């Protein structure tokens, strides 16, 4: 084997080694970009869910929230993507912006939803259920409890909003033609109990009998105070 052949082989091996090295760098760069894209995609999806929930809340309740942060966060990444693949900083900044938007909107949604839903519940007097038939009374009570559960959820989602509004409409339909002839003393007693702070000593035998006569005693729980 001549020296020229050996030199050519060495050069060939060097070129192959360089090609392999460059290919590895390209794969590493591709993997980096794919990982960052997955991270931003997950953050974007979470932000979109909150944005869609806010839109639904506005449509169903008229309560509006500012969702401009969503577009601002997305635009930040787009602006830094022109001319090639964005660097790590651009991906991380976009993810932070989306995460911050999601967290802030989630908190605002929960506060606004609870205030609105609670107000809707307070407009319904459970004392009126006593004027309904047996089956309707059970249905009204179930709808009322379902509304309270949805209103007190720690996380607001579209399903909770839709279900709550459906339950509310169904309950209002049940009560629409219900005669409002519940005894005034029963209404006053239930409102007093709902306000809280009533001790067993403050309830008279007449109060307890009144609750039992109208099947309202099952909706109140007696607990012992800590001190």
C-alpha positions as protocol buffer text, in pm:
chain_id: "A"
residue {
  index: 1
  type: UNK
  ca { x: 0 y: 0 z: 0 }
}
residue {
  index: 2
  type: UNK
  ca { x: 148 y: 332 z: -108 }
}
residue {
  index: 3
  type: UNK
  ca { x: 185 y: 638 z: 117 }
}
residue {
  index: 4
  type: UNK
  ca { x: -66 y: 827 z: -101 }
}
residue {
  index: 5
  type: UNK
  ca { x: -326 y: 560 z: -43 }
}
residue {
  index: 6
  type: UNK
  ca { x: -266 y: 572 z: 329 }
}
residue {
  index: 7
  type: UNK
  ca { x: -301 y: 952 z: 329 }
}
residue {
  index: 8
  type: UNK
  ca { x: -621 y: 931 z: 130 }
}
residue {
  index: 9
  type: UNK
  ca { x: -763 y: 672 z: 369 }
}
residue {
  index: 10
  type: UNK
  ca { x: -673 y: 890 z: 665 }
}
residue {
  index: 11
  type: UNK
  ca { x: -845 y: 1189 z: 504 }
}
residue {
  index: 12
  type: UNK
  ca { x: -1149 y: 978 z: 430 }
}
residue {
  index: 13
  type: UNK
  ca { x: -1170 y: 858 z: 789 }
}
residue {
  index: 14
  type: UNK
  ca { x: -1133 y: 1216 z: 911 }
}
residue {
  index: 15
  type: UNK
  ca { x: -1418 y: 1330 z: 688 }
}
residue {
  index: 16
  type: UNK
  ca { x: -1637 y: 1045 z: 811 }
}
residue {
  index: 17
  type: UNK
  ca { x: -1557 y: 1131 z: 1172 }
}
residue {
  index: 18
  type: UNK
  ca { x: -1639 y: 1498 z: 1110 }
}
residue {
  index: 19
  type: UNK
  ca { x: -1966 y: 1403 z: 942 }
}
residue {
  index: 20
  type: UNK
  ca { x: -2062 y: 1180 z: 1235 }
}
residue {
  index: 21
  type: UNK
  ca { x: -1977 y: 1457 z: 1481 }
}
residue {
  index: 22
  type: UNK
  ca { x: -2180 y: 1714 z: 1288 }
}
residue {
  index: 23
  type: UNK
  ca { x: -2469 y: 1469 z: 1263 }
}
residue {
  index: 24
  type: UNK
  ca { x: -2462 y: 1417 z: 1637 }
}
residue {
  index: 25
  type: UNK
  ca { x: -2467 y: 1793 z: 1692 }
}
residue {
  index: 26
  type: UNK
  ca { x: -2762 y: 1824 z: 1456 }
}
residue {
  index: 27
  type: UNK
  ca { x: -2949 y: 1548 z: 1638 }
}
residue {
  index: 28
  type: UNK
  ca { x: -2874 y: 1707 z: 1973 }
}
residue {
  index: 29
  type: UNK
  ca { x: -3002 y: 2040 z: 1841 }
}
residue {
  index: 30
  type: UNK
  ca { x: -3314 y: 1873 z: 1703 }
}
residue {
  index: 31
  type: UNK
  ca { x: -3378 y: 1699 z: 2033 }
}
residue {
  index: 32
  type: UNK
  ca { x: -3334 y: 2027 z: 2221 }
}
residue {
  index: 33
  type: UNK
  ca { x: -3580 y: 2206 z: 1996 }
}
residue {
  index: 34
  type: UNK
  ca { x: -3833 y: 1922 z: 2012 }
}
residue {
  index: 35
  type: UNK
  ca { x: -3814 y: 1917 z: 2391 }
}
residue {
  index: 36
  type: UNK
  ca { x: -3869 y: 2293 z: 2413 }
}
residue {
  index: 37
  type: UNK
  ca { x: -4154 y: 2272 z: 2163 }
}
residue {
  index: 38
  type: UNK
  ca { x: -4323 y: 2001 z: 2372 }
}
residue {
  index: 39
  type: UNK
  ca { x: -4285 y: 2214 z: 2686 }
}
residue {
  index: 40
  type: UNK
  ca { x: -4430 y: 2523 z: 2521 }
}
residue {
  index: 41
  type: UNK
  ca { x: -4706 y: 2317 z: 2357 }
}
residue {
  index: 42
  type: UNK
  ca { x: -4812 y: 2182 z: 2699 }
}
residue {
  index: 43
  type: UNK
  ca { x: -4808 y: 2533 z: 2847 }
}
residue {
  index: 44
  type: UNK
  ca { x: -5001 y: 2664 z: 2547 }
}
residue {
  index: 45
  type: UNK
  ca { x: -5263 y: 2391 z: 2583 }
}
residue {
  index: 46
  type: UNK
  ca { x: -5313 y: 2471 z: 2952 }
}
residue {
  index: 47
  type: UNK
  ca { x: -5347 y: 2841 z: 2869 }
}
residue {
  index: 48
  type: UNK
  ca { x: -5598 y: 2770 z: 2593 }
}
residue {
  index: 49
  type: UNK
  ca { x: -5813 y: 2565 z: 2831 }
}
residue {
  index: 50
  type: UNK
  ca { x: -5829 y: 2854 z: 3077 }
}
residue {
  index: 51
  type: UNK
  ca { x: -5899 y: 3102 z: 2799 }
}
residue {
  index: 52
  type: UNK
  ca { x: -6184 y: 2887 z: 2664 }
}
residue {
  index: 53
  type: UNK
  ca { x: -6326 y: 2855 z: 3015 }
}
residue {
  index: 54
  type: UNK
  ca { x: -6316 y: 3233 z: 3055 }
}
residue {
  index: 55
  type: UNK
  ca { x: -6497 y: 3277 z: 2723 }
}
residue {
  index: 56
  type: UNK
  ca { x: -6766 y: 3027 z: 2826 }
}
residue {
  index: 57
  type: UNK
  ca { x: -6806 y: 3200 z: 3162 }
}
residue {
  index: 58
  type: UNK
  ca { x: -6866 y: 3531 z: 2984 }
}
residue {
  index: 59
  type: UNK
  ca { x: -7117 y: 3374 z: 2745 }
}
residue {
  index: 60
  type: UNK
  ca { x: -7315 y: 3198 z: 3018 }
}
residue {
  index: 61
  type: UNK
  ca { x: -7294 y: 3452 z: 3300 }
}
residue {
  index: 62
  type: UNK
  ca { x: -7192 y: 3786 z: 3150 }
}
residue {
  index: 63
  type: UNK
  ca { x: -6886 y: 3792 z: 3377 }
}
residue {
  index: 64
  type: UNK
  ca { x: -6583 y: 3900 z: 3169 }
}
residue {
  index: 65
  type: UNK
  ca { x: -6212 y: 3852 z: 3238 }
}
residue {
  index: 66
  type: UNK
  ca { x: -5908 y: 3998 z: 3063 }
}
residue {
  index: 67
  type: UNK
  ca { x: -5748 y: 3728 z: 2844 }
}
residue {
  index: 68
  type: UNK
  ca { x: -5513 y: 3954 z: 2647 }
}
residue {
  index: 69
  type: UNK
  ca { x: -5213 y: 3795 z: 2819 }
}
residue {
  index: 70
  type: UNK
  ca { x: -5268 y: 3481 z: 2614 }
}
residue {
  index: 71
  type: UNK
  ca { x: -5204 y: 3652 z: 2281 }
}
residue {
  index: 72
  type: UNK
  ca { x: -4915 y: 3852 z: 2426 }
}
residue {
  index: 73
  type: UNK
  ca { x: -4740 y: 3535 z: 2543 }
}
residue {
  index: 74
  type: UNK
  ca { x: -4790 y: 3361 z: 2210 }
}
residue {
  index: 75
  type: UNK
  ca { x: -4675 y: 3666 z: 2014 }
}
residue {
  index: 76
  type: UNK
  ca { x: -4356 y: 3680 z: 2220 }
}
residue {
  index: 77
  type: UNK
  ca { x: -4245 y: 3341 z: 2092 }
}
residue {
  index: 78
  type: UNK
  ca { x: -4352 y: 3414 z: 1735 }
}
residue {
  index: 79
  type: UNK
  ca { x: -4153 y: 3739 z: 1725 }
}
residue {
  index: 80
  type: UNK
  ca { x: -3837 y: 3558 z: 1834 }
}
residue {
  index: 81
  type: UNK
  ca { x: -3888 y: 3274 z: 1586 }
}
residue {
  index: 82
  type: UNK
  ca { x: -3842 y: 3479 z: 1271 }
}
residue {
  index: 83
  type: UNK
  ca { x: -3531 y: 3393 z: 1076 }
}
residue {
  index: 84
  type: UNK
  ca { x: -3477 y: 3045 z: 1222 }
}
residue {
  index: 85
  type: UNK
  ca { x: -3524 y: 2828 z: 1524 }
}
residue {
  index: 86
  type: UNK
  ca { x: -3552 y: 3024 z: 1849 }
}
residue {
  index: 87
  type: UNK
  ca { x: -3296 y: 2972 z: 2121 }
}
residue {
  index: 88
  type: UNK
  ca { x: -3360 y: 2830 z: 2466 }
}
residue {
  index: 89
  type: UNK
  ca { x: -3422 y: 3176 z: 2611 }
}
residue {
  index: 90
  type: UNK
  ca { x: -3707 y: 3244 z: 2371 }
}
residue {
  index: 91
  type: UNK
  ca { x: -3873 y: 2912 z: 2451 }
}
residue {
  index: 92
  type: UNK
  ca { x: -3830 y: 2959 z: 2826 }
}
residue {
  index: 93
  type: UNK
  ca { x: -3960 y: 3317 z: 2817 }
}
residue {
  index: 94
  type: UNK
  ca { x: -4267 y: 3207 z: 2624 }
}
residue {
  index: 95
  type: UNK
  ca { x: -4332 y: 2919 z: 2862 }
}
residue {
  index: 96
  type: UNK
  ca { x: -4299 y: 3145 z: 3168 }
}
residue {
  index: 97
  type: UNK
  ca { x: -4539 y: 3396 z: 3014 }
}
residue {
  index: 98
  type: UNK
  ca { x: -4793 y: 3125 z: 2935 }
}
residue {
  index: 99
  type: UNK
  ca { x: -4761 y: 2967 z: 3281 }
}
residue {
  index: 100
  type: UNK
  ca { x: -4808 y: 3307 z: 3448 }
}
residue {
  index: 101
  type: UNK
  ca { x: -5113 y: 3381 z: 3232 }
}
residue {
  index: 102
  type: UNK
  ca { x: -5264 y: 3041 z: 3313 }
}
residue {
  index: 103
  type: UNK
  ca { x: -5207 y: 3078 z: 3687 }
}
residue {
  index: 104
  type: UNK
  ca { x: -5344 y: 3433 z: 3707 }
}
residue {
  index: 105
  type: UNK
  ca { x: -5647 y: 3355 z: 3494 }
}
residue {
  index: 106
  type: UNK
  ca { x: -5720 y: 3038 z: 3692 }
}
residue {
  index: 107
  type: UNK
  ca { x: -5724 y: 3237 z: 4017 }
}
residue {
  index: 108
  type: UNK
  ca { x: -5946 y: 3509 z: 3869 }
}
residue {
  index: 109
  type: UNK
  ca { x: -6181 y: 3249 z: 3723 }
}
residue {
  index: 110
  type: UNK
  ca { x: -6219 y: 3075 z: 4057 }
}
residue {
  index: 111
  type: UNK
  ca { x: -6293 y: 3398 z: 4244 }
}
residue {
  index: 112
  type: UNK
  ca { x: -6536 y: 3536 z: 3987 }
}
residue {
  index: 113
  type: UNK
  ca { x: -6713 y: 3203 z: 3944 }
}
residue {
  index: 114
  type: UNK
  ca { x: -6760 y: 3145 z: 4316 }
}
residue {
  index: 115
  type: UNK
  ca { x: -6903 y: 3493 z: 4369 }
}
residue {
  index: 116
  type: UNK
  ca { x: -7147 y: 3460 z: 4077 }
}
residue {
  index: 117
  type: UNK
  ca { x: -7251 y: 3102 z: 4149 }
}
residue {
  index: 118
  type: UNK
  ca { x: -7302 y: 3175 z: 4521 }
}
residue {
  index: 119
  type: UNK
  ca { x: -7525 y: 3469 z: 4434 }
}
residue {
  index: 120
  type: UNK
  ca { x: -7733 y: 3243 z: 4208 }
}
residue {
  index: 121
  type: UNK
  ca { x: -7774 y: 2988 z: 4486 }
}
residue {
  index: 122
  type: UNK
  ca { x: -7876 y: 3251 z: 4739 }
}
residue {
  index: 123
  type: UNK
  ca { x: -8162 y: 3354 z: 4512 }
}
residue {
  index: 124
  type: UNK
  ca { x: -8318 y: 3011 z: 4565 }
}
residue {
  index: 125
  type: UNK
  ca { x: -8498 y: 2945 z: 4893 }
}
residue {
  index: 126
  type: UNK
  ca { x: -8496 y: 2573 z: 4985 }
}
residue {
  index: 127
  type: UNK
  ca { x: -8806 y: 2642 z: 5194 }
}
residue {
  index: 128
  type: UNK
  ca { x: -9004 y: 2661 z: 4868 }
}
residue {
  index: 129
  type: UNK
  ca { x: -8924 y: 2296 z: 4804 }
}
residue {
  index: 130
  type: UNK
  ca { x: -9186 y: 2199 z: 5061 }
}
residue {
  index: 131
  type: UNK
  ca { x: -9457 y: 2318 z: 4821 }
}
residue {
  index: 132
  type: UNK
  ca { x: -9351 y: 2065 z: 4557 }
}
residue {
  index: 133
  type: UNK
  ca { x: -9466 y: 1708 z: 4514 }
}
residue {
  index: 134
  type: UNK
  ca { x: -9253 y: 1429 z: 4660 }
}
residue {
  index: 135
  type: UNK
  ca { x: -9062 y: 1346 z: 4339 }
}
residue {
  index: 136
  type: UNK
  ca { x: -9019 y: 1710 z: 4243 }
}
residue {
  index: 137
  type: UNK
  ca { x: -8898 y: 1794 z: 4593 }
}
residue {
  index: 138
  type: UNK
  ca { x: -8631 y: 1525 z: 4573 }
}
residue {
  index: 139
  type: UNK
  ca { x: -8527 y: 1646 z: 4228 }
}
residue {
  index: 140
  type: UNK
  ca { x: -8513 y: 2008 z: 4345 }
}
residue {
  index: 141
  type: UNK
  ca { x: -8301 y: 1912 z: 4645 }
}
residue {
  index: 142
  type: UNK
  ca { x: -8061 y: 1715 z: 4424 }
}
residue {
  index: 143
  type: UNK
  ca { x: -8025 y: 2006 z: 4181 }
}
residue {
  index: 144
  type: UNK
  ca { x: -7968 y: 2248 z: 4468 }
}
residue {
  index: 145
  type: UNK
  ca { x: -7695 y: 2031 z: 4620 }
}
residue {
  index: 146
  type: UNK
  ca { x: -7534 y: 1986 z: 4279 }
}
residue {
  index: 147
  type: UNK
  ca { x: -7522 y: 2363 z: 4234 }
}
residue {
  index: 148
  type: UNK
  ca { x: -7354 y: 2409 z: 4571 }
}
residue {
  index: 149
  type: UNK
  ca { x: -7096 y: 2144 z: 4486 }
}
residue {
  index: 150
  type: UNK
  ca { x: -7012 y: 2311 z: 4154 }
}
residue {
  index: 151
  type: UNK
  ca { x: -6992 y: 2654 z: 4315 }
}
residue {
  index: 152
  type: UNK
  ca { x: -6741 y: 2536 z: 4575 }
}
residue {
  index: 153
  type: UNK
  ca { x: -6501 y: 2351 z: 4346 }
}
residue {
  index: 154
  type: UNK
  ca { x: -6141 y: 2460 z: 4381 }
}
residue {
  index: 155
  type: UNK
  ca { x: -6089 y: 2445 z: 4005 }
}
residue {
  index: 156
  type: UNK
  ca { x: -6331 y: 2591 z: 3753 }
}
residue {
  index: 157
  type: UNK
  ca { x: -6376 y: 2417 z: 3421 }
}
residue {
  index: 158
  type: UNK
  ca { x: -6621 y: 2433 z: 3133 }
}
residue {
  index: 159
  type: UNK
  ca { x: -6808 y: 2122 z: 3249 }
}
residue {
  index: 160
  type: UNK
  ca { x: -6875 y: 2274 z: 3591 }
}
residue {
  index: 161
  type: UNK
  ca { x: -7011 y: 2595 z: 3438 }
}
residue {
  index: 162
  type: UNK
  ca { x: -7235 y: 2412 z: 3191 }
}
residue {
  index: 163
  type: UNK
  ca { x: -7367 y: 2168 z: 3452 }
}
residue {
  index: 164
  type: UNK
  ca { x: -7433 y: 2443 z: 3705 }
}
residue {
  index: 165
  type: UNK
  ca { x: -7629 y: 2651 z: 3454 }
}
residue {
  index: 166
  type: UNK
  ca { x: -7828 y: 2347 z: 3343 }
}
residue {
  index: 167
  type: UNK
  ca { x: -7910 y: 2258 z: 3706 }
}
residue {
  index: 168
  type: UNK
  ca { x: -8009 y: 2617 z: 3783 }
}
residue {
  index: 169
  type: UNK
  ca { x: -8243 y: 2638 z: 3484 }
}
residue {
  index: 170
  type: UNK
  ca { x: -8401 y: 2302 z: 3572 }
}
residue {
  index: 171
  type: UNK
  ca { x: -8452 y: 2409 z: 3934 }
}
residue {
  index: 172
  type: UNK
  ca { x: -8608 y: 2740 z: 3835 }
}
residue {
  index: 173
  type: UNK
  ca { x: -8846 y: 2554 z: 3604 }
}
residue {
  index: 174
  type: UNK
  ca { x: -8949 y: 2329 z: 3892 }
}
residue {
  index: 175
  type: UNK
  ca { x: -9017 y: 2629 z: 4115 }
}
residue {
  index: 176
  type: UNK
  ca { x: -9176 y: 2842 z: 3844 }
}
residue {
  index: 177
  type: UNK
  ca { x: -9531 y: 2723 z: 3921 }
}
residue {
  index: 178
  type: UNK
  ca { x: -9473 y: 2608 z: 4276 }
}
residue {
  index: 179
  type: UNK
  ca { x: -9720 y: 2777 z: 4511 }
}
residue {
  index: 180
  type: UNK
  ca { x: -9537 y: 3008 z: 4744 }
}
residue {
  index: 181
  type: UNK
  ca { x: -9740 y: 2908 z: 5047 }
}
residue {
  index: 182
  type: UNK
  ca { x: -9469 y: 2779 z: 5280 }
}
residue {
  index: 183
  type: UNK
  ca { x: -9536 y: 2912 z: 5631 }
}
residue {
  index: 184
  type: UNK
  ca { x: -9363 y: 3242 z: 5695 }
}
residue {
  index: 185
  type: UNK
  ca { x: -9221 y: 3108 z: 6021 }
}
residue {
  index: 186
  type: UNK
  ca { x: -9061 y: 2820 z: 5831 }
}
residue {
  index: 187
  type: UNK
  ca { x: -8898 y: 3060 z: 5585 }
}
residue {
  index: 188
  type: UNK
  ca { x: -8768 y: 3275 z: 5868 }
}
residue {
  index: 189
  type: UNK
  ca { x: -8634 y: 2972 z: 6055 }
}
residue {
  index: 190
  type: UNK
  ca { x: -8451 y: 2833 z: 5750 }
}
residue {
  index: 191
  type: UNK
  ca { x: -8300 y: 3172 z: 5670 }
}
residue {
  index: 192
  type: UNK
  ca { x: -8183 y: 3200 z: 6031 }
}
residue {
  index: 193
  type: UNK
  ca { x: -8024 y: 2855 z: 6019 }
}
residue {
  index: 194
  type: UNK
  ca { x: -7864 y: 2924 z: 5679 }
}
residue {
  index: 195
  type: UNK
  ca { x: -7703 y: 3237 z: 5823 }
}
residue {
  index: 196
  type: UNK
  ca { x: -7520 y: 3016 z: 6074 }
}
residue {
  index: 197
  type: UNK
  ca { x: -7428 y: 3063 z: 6436 }
}
residue {
  index: 198
  type: UNK
  ca { x: -7751 y: 2911 z: 6576 }
}
residue {
  index: 199
  type: UNK
  ca { x: -7699 y: 2683 z: 6876 }
}
residue {
  index: 200
  type: UNK
  ca { x: -7924 y: 2392 z: 6969 }
}
residue {
  index: 201
  type: UNK
  ca { x: -8029 y: 2580 z: 7282 }
}
residue {
  index: 202
  type: UNK
  ca { x: -8169 y: 2858 z: 7065 }
}
residue {
  index: 203
  type: UNK
  ca { x: -8397 y: 2617 z: 6878 }
}
residue {
  index: 204
  type: UNK
  ca { x: -8734 y: 2560 z: 7038 }
}
residue {
  index: 205
  type: UNK
  ca { x: -8941 y: 2244 z: 7022 }
}
residue {
  index: 206
  type: UNK
  ca { x: -9175 y: 2432 z: 6791 }
}
residue {
  index: 207
  type: UNK
  ca { x: -8881 y: 2510 z: 6556 }
}
residue {
  index: 208
  type: UNK
  ca { x: -8775 y: 2146 z: 6540 }
}
residue {
  index: 209
  type: UNK
  ca { x: -9132 y: 2026 z: 6490 }
}
residue {
  index: 210
  type: UNK
  ca { x: -9178 y: 2279 z: 6210 }
}
residue {
  index: 211
  type: UNK
  ca { x: -8868 y: 2151 z: 6032 }
}
residue {
  index: 212
  type: UNK
  ca { x: -8983 y: 1791 z: 6066 }
}
residue {
  index: 213
  type: UNK
  ca { x: -9338 y: 1862 z: 5953 }
}
residue {
  index: 214
  type: UNK
  ca { x: -9207 y: 2002 z: 5626 }
}
residue {
  index: 215
  type: UNK
  ca { x: -8926 y: 1746 z: 5583 }
}
residue {
  index: 216
  type: UNK
  ca { x: -8658 y: 2013 z: 5624 }
}
residue {
  index: 217
  type: UNK
  ca { x: -8481 y: 1854 z: 5920 }
}
residue {
  index: 218
  type: UNK
  ca { x: -8269 y: 1632 z: 5692 }
}
residue {
  index: 219
  type: UNK
  ca { x: -8093 y: 1939 z: 5545 }
}
residue {
  index: 220
  type: UNK
  ca { x: -7931 y: 2057 z: 5868 }
}
residue {
  index: 221
  type: UNK
  ca { x: -7644 y: 1902 z: 6061 }
}
residue {
  index: 222
  type: UNK
  ca { x: -7580 y: 1950 z: 6433 }
}
residue {
  index: 223
  type: UNK
  ca { x: -7210 y: 1973 z: 6528 }
}
residue {
  index: 224
  type: UNK
  ca { x: -7034 y: 2029 z: 6858 }
}
residue {
  index: 225
  type: UNK
  ca { x: -6836 y: 2352 z: 6894 }
}
residue {
  index: 226
  type: UNK
  ca { x: -6464 y: 2327 z: 6964 }
}
residue {
  index: 227
  type: UNK
  ca { x: -6497 y: 2545 z: 7277 }
}
